[in-house]
XYZ file of C-alpha atoms in Angstrom:
335
model
C -19.343 -32.705 57.319
C -21.067 -33.872 54.125
C -20.448 -32.432 50.677
C -24.020 -31.096 50.681
C -23.335 -29.064 53.823
C -19.959 -27.911 52.518
C -21.527 -26.571 49.339
C -24.316 -24.878 51.272
C -21.604 -23.055 53.244
C -19.678 -22.246 50.049
C -22.776 -20.721 48.439
C -23.365 -18.656 51.590
C -19.747 -17.493 51.304
C -20.270 -16.496 47.665
C -23.324 -14.422 48.596
C -21.353 -12.847 51.422
C -18.566 -11.920 48.999
C -21.100 -10.346 46.663
C -22.795 -8.352 49.425
C -19.469 -7.107 50.775
C -17.816 -6.168 47.474
C -20.830 -4.974 45.527
C -22.207 -3.294 48.641
C -19.701 -0.432 48.550
C -19.741 -0.576 44.759
C -23.474 0.134 44.604
C -23.196 2.591 47.473
C -20.794 4.767 45.509
C -23.235 4.910 42.598
C -26.162 5.731 44.880
C -24.226 8.541 46.552
C -23.004 10.288 43.385
C -25.877 12.822 43.319
C -25.463 13.453 47.066
C -21.710 13.831 47.578
C -20.324 15.106 44.274
C -20.458 18.881 43.735
C -19.296 18.906 40.130
C -18.299 16.646 37.263
C -14.706 16.358 38.455
C -15.815 14.957 41.806
C -18.204 12.603 40.054
C -15.268 11.372 37.965
C -13.306 10.827 41.183
C -16.140 8.723 42.580
C -16.421 6.657 39.412
C -12.660 6.110 39.415
C -12.685 4.754 42.970
C -14.629 1.722 41.726
C -13.591 1.826 38.064
C -10.924 -0.903 38.308
C -13.025 -3.292 40.412
C -16.758 -2.952 39.786
C -16.943 -5.505 36.969
C -14.827 -8.018 38.879
C -17.126 -7.658 41.885
C -20.086 -8.794 39.803
C -18.381 -12.147 39.234
C -19.485 -13.127 42.735
C -23.152 -12.903 41.716
C -22.556 -15.159 38.716
C -20.586 -17.642 40.796
C -23.227 -17.687 43.550
C -26.020 -18.354 41.072
C -23.949 -20.901 39.152
C -23.027 -22.782 42.331
C -26.692 -22.935 43.355
C -27.604 -24.297 39.915
C -24.902 -26.981 39.992
C -25.030 -28.016 43.655
C -28.756 -27.597 44.427
C -30.679 -27.466 41.121
C -34.076 -27.716 42.831
C -33.279 -24.723 45.042
C -32.121 -22.729 42.030
C -35.161 -23.686 39.929
C -37.784 -22.913 42.568
C -36.242 -19.646 43.764
C -35.152 -18.125 40.466
C -38.249 -19.147 38.535
C -40.364 -17.481 41.220
C -38.324 -14.277 40.843
C -38.128 -13.945 37.055
C -39.499 -10.404 36.930
C -37.379 -8.947 39.772
C -34.275 -10.666 38.405
C -34.968 -9.332 34.909
C -35.173 -5.788 36.309
C -31.923 -6.354 38.232
C -30.222 -7.639 35.084
C -31.338 -4.637 33.040
C -30.145 -2.293 35.787
C -26.717 -3.970 35.890
C -26.402 -3.759 32.107
C -27.394 -0.092 32.057
C -25.004 0.704 34.888
C -22.083 -0.969 33.147
C -22.820 0.826 29.882
C -23.126 4.154 31.714
C -19.660 3.794 33.258
C -18.182 3.382 29.794
C -20.284 5.955 27.934
C -20.550 8.905 30.330
C -17.188 10.292 29.143
C -17.635 9.625 25.423
C -19.201 13.019 24.663
C -18.103 16.364 26.129
C -21.605 17.482 27.078
C -23.043 18.214 30.523
C -26.445 16.954 29.439
C -24.916 13.714 28.111
C -23.070 13.099 31.379
C -26.095 13.958 33.531
C -28.240 11.421 31.685
C -25.659 8.656 32.093
C -25.158 9.617 35.743
C -28.890 9.065 36.258
C -28.500 5.608 34.734
C -25.631 4.898 37.137
C -27.789 6.023 40.052
C -30.806 3.939 39.034
C -28.558 0.985 38.219
C -27.018 1.220 41.669
C -30.303 1.364 43.618
C -32.173 -1.471 41.931
C -29.697 -4.406 42.201
C -29.157 -4.309 45.992
C -32.913 -4.029 46.443
C -33.510 -6.995 44.134
C -30.742 -9.135 45.640
C -31.987 -8.321 49.139
C -35.488 -9.365 48.094
C -34.137 -12.631 46.661
C -32.118 -13.519 49.771
C -34.974 -12.547 52.098
C -37.267 -14.809 50.105
C -34.969 -17.813 50.336
C -34.738 -17.372 54.118
C -38.398 -16.558 54.861
C -39.857 -18.851 52.229
C -42.177 -19.018 49.243
C -45.651 -20.499 48.745
C -44.451 -23.827 47.285
C -46.546 -26.849 46.408
C -45.448 -30.474 46.675
C -43.597 -30.231 43.334
C -41.566 -27.201 44.431
C -43.540 -24.859 42.173
C -44.652 -21.417 43.279
C -48.304 -21.030 44.196
C -49.734 -17.657 43.182
C -48.720 -14.850 40.851
C -45.294 -13.430 39.953
C -45.307 -11.208 43.047
C -46.118 -13.971 45.528
C -42.746 -13.424 47.197
C -43.522 -9.796 48.028
C -44.404 -9.157 51.645
C -43.536 -6.700 54.374
C -40.881 -9.097 55.637
C -39.125 -9.623 52.290
C -39.288 -5.904 51.532
C -37.584 -5.316 54.875
C -34.765 -7.626 53.747
C -34.454 -5.692 50.498
C -34.282 -2.351 52.321
C -31.708 -3.824 54.698
C -29.298 -4.562 51.829
C -29.872 -1.097 50.346
C -29.169 0.554 53.699
C -25.988 -1.410 54.233
C -24.815 -0.552 50.704
C -25.292 3.158 51.360
C -23.192 3.091 54.536
C -20.578 0.810 53.013
C -20.293 3.071 49.967
C -19.823 6.174 52.106
C -17.132 4.445 54.184
C -15.379 3.255 51.022
C -15.365 6.771 49.567
C -13.934 8.121 52.816
C -11.238 5.454 52.559
C -10.419 5.948 48.875
C -10.659 9.711 48.349
C -8.851 12.733 49.699
C -9.596 16.375 50.486
C -13.086 17.801 50.799
C -14.783 14.791 49.210
C -13.234 12.511 51.817
C -14.478 14.687 54.677
C -18.000 14.872 53.264
C -18.080 11.099 52.792
C -16.850 10.520 56.343
C -19.404 12.926 57.822
C -22.198 11.329 55.799
C -21.165 7.832 56.888
C -21.179 8.956 60.526
C -24.704 10.383 60.266
C -26.028 7.598 58.048
C -24.738 4.508 59.838
C -27.104 4.385 62.859
C -30.171 4.938 60.657
C -29.298 2.953 57.533
C -28.333 -0.205 59.444
C -31.576 -0.326 61.445
C -33.476 -2.284 58.734
C -30.695 -4.880 58.757
C -30.969 -5.247 62.526
C -34.753 -5.501 62.270
C -34.479 -8.195 59.610
C -31.963 -10.171 61.690
C -34.330 -10.034 64.672
C -37.189 -11.205 62.444
C -35.163 -14.186 61.198
C -34.083 -14.938 64.772
C -37.691 -15.024 65.963
C -38.701 -17.241 63.041
C -35.971 -19.882 63.083
C -32.960 -18.748 65.096
C -31.229 -20.312 68.075
C -28.531 -19.319 70.582
C -25.801 -19.585 67.919
C -27.522 -17.141 65.559
C -28.367 -14.811 68.465
C -24.663 -14.575 69.290
C -23.931 -13.730 65.659
C -26.470 -10.905 65.770
C -24.648 -9.593 68.823
C -21.380 -9.694 66.872
C -23.011 -7.738 64.027
C -24.276 -5.068 66.417
C -20.868 -4.808 68.093
C -19.152 -4.469 64.699
C -21.590 -1.694 63.734
C -20.774 0.203 66.938
C -17.045 -0.180 66.272
C -17.539 1.045 62.690
C -19.357 4.161 63.913
C -16.662 5.080 66.440
C -13.852 4.390 63.963
C -15.384 6.458 61.162
C -15.922 9.347 63.598
C -12.253 9.130 64.567
C -11.165 9.314 60.931
C -9.978 5.686 60.847
C -11.734 4.850 57.608
C -9.899 1.588 56.985
C -10.881 0.194 60.377
C -14.472 1.371 59.901
C -14.636 -0.264 56.469
C -13.315 -3.542 57.923
C -15.817 -3.353 60.793
C -18.658 -2.932 58.297
C -17.344 -6.057 56.626
C -17.758 -7.720 60.017
C -21.354 -6.487 60.136
C -22.328 -8.095 56.854
C -20.288 -11.239 57.538
C -21.950 -11.883 60.890
C -25.359 -11.029 59.400
C -24.956 -13.374 56.429
C -23.740 -16.248 58.603
C -26.614 -15.715 61.037
C -29.171 -15.724 58.210
C -27.850 -18.837 56.467
C -27.331 -20.616 59.808
C -30.981 -19.961 60.642
C -31.971 -21.330 57.221
C -29.941 -24.565 57.566
C -30.731 -27.429 56.855
C -33.395 -25.955 54.584
C -32.686 -24.066 51.388
C -36.165 -22.699 50.676
C -39.022 -22.982 53.204
C -42.586 -23.415 51.998
C -45.111 -21.007 53.482
C -47.981 -23.221 52.314
C -47.008 -26.487 54.005
C -43.785 -27.235 55.910
C -43.781 -30.649 54.240
C -43.064 -28.895 50.907
C -39.942 -27.164 52.243
C -36.825 -27.712 50.138
C -33.889 -29.099 52.105
C -30.179 -29.581 51.497
C -30.485 -33.355 51.447
C -33.474 -33.349 49.125
C -32.188 -30.828 46.560
C -28.469 -31.651 46.367
C -26.880 -32.952 43.186
C -25.311 -36.403 43.057
C -22.178 -37.084 45.125
C -20.185 -37.385 41.904
C -21.266 -33.908 40.746
C -20.448 -32.370 44.112
C -17.055 -34.091 44.159
C -16.151 -32.745 40.713
C -17.313 -29.270 41.752
C -15.178 -29.451 44.881
C -12.014 -30.257 42.931
C -12.713 -27.472 40.432
C -13.314 -25.014 43.278
C -10.105 -26.044 45.046
C -8.092 -24.942 42.013
C -10.292 -22.154 40.635
C -11.276 -20.244 43.773
C -7.705 -19.417 44.890
C -6.896 -18.090 41.408
C -9.907 -15.761 41.485
C -9.117 -14.572 45.021
C -5.458 -13.937 44.188
C -6.354 -11.991 41.055
C -8.967 -9.847 42.817
C -6.648 -9.257 45.754
C -3.890 -8.159 43.395
C -6.291 -5.752 41.676
C -7.257 -4.106 44.955
C -3.606 -3.892 45.981
C -2.533 -2.203 42.745
C -5.330 0.390 43.011
C -5.106 0.840 46.789
C -4.075 4.512 46.906
C -6.403 7.433 47.499
C -7.447 9.599 44.586
C -8.708 13.178 44.435
C -9.573 15.929 42.016
C -5.875 16.656 41.423
C -5.541 13.239 39.790
C -8.328 13.857 37.268
C -7.164 15.238 33.897
C -9.200 17.910 32.091
C -12.143 16.760 30.016
C -11.264 16.318 26.364
C -13.331 15.404 23.363
C -12.787 11.742 22.426
């Protein structure tokens, strides 16, 4: 296996890590207006992701940085074509992070409601934008011979790419509900579990539809088997969440997104960004990879850096592994 292929797989793994970790993270924010009955329950929901949400966003930075270093042409063509969507995603992530910190700074219901709206908006936009970006890199862009986008800033928008965006949003909703059922206790846990049970068959349908679309476009027997694994994992997740086995359901949903991501990137390989104008303009791994020296240096850095990041994040999740409920939330006090 060449270094170019290895780094293509590593970048796919980074995107998978982001979709898995930030999926439940965004889902919690999206579900705050739906599941929480009062401010105390909203504080419980925020505290379920409070210790980990900022660490989860590291995976987005690493994925983008690895694309820039390993396949600069891929990064340049894709990200330059998505400046406006990415700017909106960035603003949403900034607002969401600020809202987590500021919602408790003033003892005012109006103050908290406004920041909770920011959390909600900041949790809906990023999965939609990331889904749009990933759908675009799989389905392609109108690229000319120089790798530049042909058309306006919304040339990537189509029914197919919007389906990919909705697929990520739907998965995030289900994953967030399952995570809340896993991390909370009492009435909030039961409501989250019931919502996940009702939501799962509907919210994962766009993901299945997108996988079928990719399969029809560029899939083979290998990717078809992976789609079958994703469907099987979704069925297991539904039965496990109904049975009150939230941990097993959460892990099965991880299997759903893992099989889906591998199927999508396997269908894309050996391309990195197809051209919808002329197949001859398609960007490939071999054509867009950095020099062997650059990839070698990156590999050595990753061999030492990646385990440190994984150990630290794993330790964080272990320390904050216990369930929390309203009894753990102290009374509101003026800062």
